[in-house]
Coordinates of N, CA and C in Angstrom, one line a residue:
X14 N 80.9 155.8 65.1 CA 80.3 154.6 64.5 C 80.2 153.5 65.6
X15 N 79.1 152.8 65.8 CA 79.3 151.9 67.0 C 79.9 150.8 66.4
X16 N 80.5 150.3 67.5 CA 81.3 148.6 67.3 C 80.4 147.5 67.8
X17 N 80.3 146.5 66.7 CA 79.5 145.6 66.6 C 80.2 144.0 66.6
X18 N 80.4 143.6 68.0 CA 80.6 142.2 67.5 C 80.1 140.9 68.6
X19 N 80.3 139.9 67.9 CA 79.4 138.5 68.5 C 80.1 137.8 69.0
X20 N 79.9 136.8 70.3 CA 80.0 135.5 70.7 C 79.5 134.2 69.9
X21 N 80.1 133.4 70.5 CA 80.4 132.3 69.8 C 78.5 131.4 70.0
X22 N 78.0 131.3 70.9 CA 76.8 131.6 71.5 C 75.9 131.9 70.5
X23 N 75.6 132.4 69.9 CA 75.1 133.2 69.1 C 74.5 134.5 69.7
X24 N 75.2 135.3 69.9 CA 74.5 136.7 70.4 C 75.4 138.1 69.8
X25 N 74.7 139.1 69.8 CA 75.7 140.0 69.0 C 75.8 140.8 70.0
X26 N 76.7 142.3 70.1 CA 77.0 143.6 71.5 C 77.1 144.4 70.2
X27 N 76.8 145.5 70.7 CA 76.8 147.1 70.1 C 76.7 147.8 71.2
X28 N 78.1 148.7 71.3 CA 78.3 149.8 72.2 C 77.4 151.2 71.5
X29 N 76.5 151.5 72.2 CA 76.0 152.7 72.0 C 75.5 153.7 73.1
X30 N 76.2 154.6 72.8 CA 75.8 155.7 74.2 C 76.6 155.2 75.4
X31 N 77.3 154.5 75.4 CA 78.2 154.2 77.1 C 77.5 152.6 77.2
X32 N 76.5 152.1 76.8 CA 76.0 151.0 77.1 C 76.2 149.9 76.0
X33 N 75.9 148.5 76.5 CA 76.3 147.8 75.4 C 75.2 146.9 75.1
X34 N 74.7 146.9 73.8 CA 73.5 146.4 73.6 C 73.8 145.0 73.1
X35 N 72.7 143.9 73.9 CA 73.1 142.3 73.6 C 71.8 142.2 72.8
X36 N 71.7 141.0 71.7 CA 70.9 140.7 71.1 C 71.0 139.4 70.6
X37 N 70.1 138.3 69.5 CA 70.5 137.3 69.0 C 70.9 137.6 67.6
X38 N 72.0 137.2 67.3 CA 72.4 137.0 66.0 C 71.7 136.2 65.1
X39 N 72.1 136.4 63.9 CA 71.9 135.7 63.0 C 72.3 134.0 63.4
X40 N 73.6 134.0 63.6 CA 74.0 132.7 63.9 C 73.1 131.9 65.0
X41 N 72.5 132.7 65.8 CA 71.7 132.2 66.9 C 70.3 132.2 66.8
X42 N 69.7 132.9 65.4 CA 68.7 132.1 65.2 C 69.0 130.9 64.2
X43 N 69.4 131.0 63.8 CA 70.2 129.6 62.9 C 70.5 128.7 63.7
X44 N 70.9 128.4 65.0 CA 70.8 127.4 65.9 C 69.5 127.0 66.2
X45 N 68.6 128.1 66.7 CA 67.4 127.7 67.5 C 66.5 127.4 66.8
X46 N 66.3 127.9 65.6 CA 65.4 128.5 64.8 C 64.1 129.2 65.2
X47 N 63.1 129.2 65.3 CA 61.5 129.7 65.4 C 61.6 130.0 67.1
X48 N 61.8 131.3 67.5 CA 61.5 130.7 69.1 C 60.2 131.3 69.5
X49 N 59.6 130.5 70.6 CA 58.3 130.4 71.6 C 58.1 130.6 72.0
X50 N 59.1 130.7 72.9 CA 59.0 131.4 74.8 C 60.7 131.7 74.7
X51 N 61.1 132.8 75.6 CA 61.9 133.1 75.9 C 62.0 133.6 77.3
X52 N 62.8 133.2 78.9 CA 63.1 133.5 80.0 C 64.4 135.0 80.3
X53 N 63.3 136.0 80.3 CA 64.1 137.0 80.6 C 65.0 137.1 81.9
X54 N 66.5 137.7 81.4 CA 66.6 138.1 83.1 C 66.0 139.5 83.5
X55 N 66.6 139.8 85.2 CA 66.2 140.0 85.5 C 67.7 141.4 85.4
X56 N 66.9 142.8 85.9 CA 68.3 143.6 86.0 C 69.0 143.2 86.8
X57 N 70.6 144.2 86.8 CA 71.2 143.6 88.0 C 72.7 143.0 87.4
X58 N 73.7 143.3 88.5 CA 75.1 142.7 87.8 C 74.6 140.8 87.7
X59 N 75.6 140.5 86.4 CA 75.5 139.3 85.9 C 77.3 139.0 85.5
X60 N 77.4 137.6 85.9 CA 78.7 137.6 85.6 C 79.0 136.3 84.2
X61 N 80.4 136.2 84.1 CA 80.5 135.7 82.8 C 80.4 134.3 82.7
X62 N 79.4 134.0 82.4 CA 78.8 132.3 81.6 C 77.5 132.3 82.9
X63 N 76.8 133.7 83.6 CA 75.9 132.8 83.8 C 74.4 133.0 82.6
X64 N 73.8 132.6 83.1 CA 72.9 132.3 81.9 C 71.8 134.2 81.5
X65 N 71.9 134.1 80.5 CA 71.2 135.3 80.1 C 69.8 135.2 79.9
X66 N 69.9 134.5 79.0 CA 67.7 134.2 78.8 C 67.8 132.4 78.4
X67 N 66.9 132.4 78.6 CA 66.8 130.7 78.4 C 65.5 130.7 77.5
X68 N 65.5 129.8 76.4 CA 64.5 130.1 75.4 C 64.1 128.5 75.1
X69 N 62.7 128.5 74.5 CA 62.5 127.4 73.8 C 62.2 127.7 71.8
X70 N 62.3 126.7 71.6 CA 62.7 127.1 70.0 C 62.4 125.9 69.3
X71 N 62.2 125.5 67.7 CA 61.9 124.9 67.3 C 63.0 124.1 67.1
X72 N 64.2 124.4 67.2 CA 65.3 123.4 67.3 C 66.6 123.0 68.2
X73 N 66.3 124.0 69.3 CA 66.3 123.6 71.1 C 65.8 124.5 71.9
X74 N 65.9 123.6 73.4 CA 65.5 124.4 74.5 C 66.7 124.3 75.4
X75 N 67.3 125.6 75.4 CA 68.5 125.9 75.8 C 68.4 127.0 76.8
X76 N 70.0 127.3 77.2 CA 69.7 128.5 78.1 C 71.3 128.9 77.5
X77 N 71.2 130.7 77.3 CA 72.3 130.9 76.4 C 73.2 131.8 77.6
X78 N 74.8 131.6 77.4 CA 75.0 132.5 78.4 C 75.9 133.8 77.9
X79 N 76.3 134.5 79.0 CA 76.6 135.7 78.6 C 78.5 135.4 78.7
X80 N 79.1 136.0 77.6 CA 80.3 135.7 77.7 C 81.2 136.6 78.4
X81 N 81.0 137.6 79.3 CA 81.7 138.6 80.3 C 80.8 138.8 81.4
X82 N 81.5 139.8 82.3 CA 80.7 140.5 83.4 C 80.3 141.6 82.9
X83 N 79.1 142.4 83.9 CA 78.7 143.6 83.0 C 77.3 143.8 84.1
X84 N 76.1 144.7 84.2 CA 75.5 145.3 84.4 C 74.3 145.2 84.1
X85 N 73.0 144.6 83.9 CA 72.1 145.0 83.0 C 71.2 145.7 83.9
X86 N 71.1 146.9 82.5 CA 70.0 147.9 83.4 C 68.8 147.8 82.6
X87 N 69.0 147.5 81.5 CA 67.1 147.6 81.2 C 67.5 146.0 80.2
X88 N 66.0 145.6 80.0 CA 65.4 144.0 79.5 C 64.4 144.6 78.7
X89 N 64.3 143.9 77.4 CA 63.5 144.1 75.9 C 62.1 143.3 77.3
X90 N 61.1 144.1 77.6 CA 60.2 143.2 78.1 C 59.6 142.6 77.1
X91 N 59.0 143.3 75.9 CA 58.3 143.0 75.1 C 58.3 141.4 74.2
X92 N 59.8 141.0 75.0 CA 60.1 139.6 74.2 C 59.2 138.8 74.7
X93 N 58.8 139.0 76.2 CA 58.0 138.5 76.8 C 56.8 137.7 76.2
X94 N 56.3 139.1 75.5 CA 54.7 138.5 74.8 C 55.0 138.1 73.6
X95 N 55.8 138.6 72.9 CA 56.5 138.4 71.7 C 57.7 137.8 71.4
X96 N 58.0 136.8 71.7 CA 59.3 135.9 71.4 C 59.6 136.4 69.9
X97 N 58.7 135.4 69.2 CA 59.2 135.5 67.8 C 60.2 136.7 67.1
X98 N 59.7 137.9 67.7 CA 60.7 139.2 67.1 C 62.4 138.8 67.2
X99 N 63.0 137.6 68.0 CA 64.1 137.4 68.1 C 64.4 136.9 66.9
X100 N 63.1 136.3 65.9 CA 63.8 136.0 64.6 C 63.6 137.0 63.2
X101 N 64.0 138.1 64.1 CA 63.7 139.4 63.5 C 65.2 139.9 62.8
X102 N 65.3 140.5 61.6 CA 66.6 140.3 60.7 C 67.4 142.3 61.3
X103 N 65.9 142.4 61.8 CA 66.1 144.0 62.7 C 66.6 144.4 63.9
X104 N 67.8 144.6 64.4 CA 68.5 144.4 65.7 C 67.4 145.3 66.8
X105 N 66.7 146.7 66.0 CA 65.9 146.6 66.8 C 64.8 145.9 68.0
X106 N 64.7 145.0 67.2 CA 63.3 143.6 67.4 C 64.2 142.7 68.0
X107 N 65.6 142.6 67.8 CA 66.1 141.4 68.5 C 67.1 141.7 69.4
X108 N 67.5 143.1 70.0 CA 67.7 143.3 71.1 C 67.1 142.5 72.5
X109 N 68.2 142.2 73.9 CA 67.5 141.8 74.6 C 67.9 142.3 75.6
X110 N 69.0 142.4 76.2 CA 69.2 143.7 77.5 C 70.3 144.9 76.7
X111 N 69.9 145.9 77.6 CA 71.4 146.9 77.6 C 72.3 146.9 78.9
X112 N 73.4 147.0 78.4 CA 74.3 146.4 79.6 C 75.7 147.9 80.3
X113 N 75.9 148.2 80.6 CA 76.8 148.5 81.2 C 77.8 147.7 82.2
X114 N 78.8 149.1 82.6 CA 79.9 148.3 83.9 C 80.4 146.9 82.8
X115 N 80.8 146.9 81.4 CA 81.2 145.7 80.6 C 82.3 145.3 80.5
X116 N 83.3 144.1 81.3 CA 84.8 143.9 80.9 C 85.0 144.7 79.6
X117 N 86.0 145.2 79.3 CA 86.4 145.9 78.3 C 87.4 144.1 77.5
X118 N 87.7 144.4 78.1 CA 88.9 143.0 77.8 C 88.2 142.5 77.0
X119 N 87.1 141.5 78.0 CA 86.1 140.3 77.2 C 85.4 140.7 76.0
X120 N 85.5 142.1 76.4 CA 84.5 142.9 74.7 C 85.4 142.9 74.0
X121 N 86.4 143.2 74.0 CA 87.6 143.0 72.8 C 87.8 142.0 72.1
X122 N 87.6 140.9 73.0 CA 87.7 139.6 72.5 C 86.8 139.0 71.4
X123 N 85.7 139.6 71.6 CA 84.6 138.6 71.2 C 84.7 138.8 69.5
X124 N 84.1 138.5 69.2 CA 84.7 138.0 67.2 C 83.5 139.3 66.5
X125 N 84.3 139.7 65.2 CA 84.2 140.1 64.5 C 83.0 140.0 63.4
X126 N 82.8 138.9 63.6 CA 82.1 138.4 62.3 C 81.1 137.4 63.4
X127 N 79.8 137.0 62.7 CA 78.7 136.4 63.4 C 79.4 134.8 63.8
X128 N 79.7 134.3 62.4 CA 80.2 133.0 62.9 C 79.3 132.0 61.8
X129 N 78.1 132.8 61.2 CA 77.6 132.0 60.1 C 77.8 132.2 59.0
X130 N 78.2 131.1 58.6 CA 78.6 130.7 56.7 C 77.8 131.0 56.0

């Protein structure tokens, strides 16, 4: 069964296949609401709090960060043309990298539950 859990951020991780899949949560379109554009990264090691995607949205323009170190080997490009799928209730559609090489630690940490009421 994969293990599914969120930052505070609003983003959710799912280990599947060795890799760990980042996405926006619920809680994090509930922050942003409607988004427009979204700034992909780029592959490549990334470390913890620097910025993941930076997005504009109907209720901010923010840049969200990543709460560990880790790896990204592949980027949802398609968010590119298509932002809005981030307010997609389907983790498919609102995946945004897959990550390897992931603190184990910091993964442990991260919470259980989205974080919205």
């Amino acid at each position: 069964m994969a293990e599914l859990k969120y930052s505070l951020d609003g983003f959710w991780f799912e280990k599947v296949d060795g890799q760990v899949v980042v996405g926006l949560s619920e809680k994090g379109q509930d922050d942003l609401g409607e988004v427009s554009f979204i700034d992909l990264p780029a592959t490549g090691e990334i470390k913890k709090d620097d910025t993941l995607i930076g997005v504009e949205a109907a209720k901010a323009v923010t840049e969200l960060t990543l709460p560990l170190d880790a790896t990204i080997v592949e980027v949802n490009e398609d968010l590119s043309d298509y932002p809005s799928q981030l307010n997609s209730q389907d983790r498919s559609d609102t995946w945004i990298v897959k990550l390897v090489d992931v603190d184990e630690s910091a993964f442990s940490q991260l919470n259980n539950e989205s974080g919205l009421s």
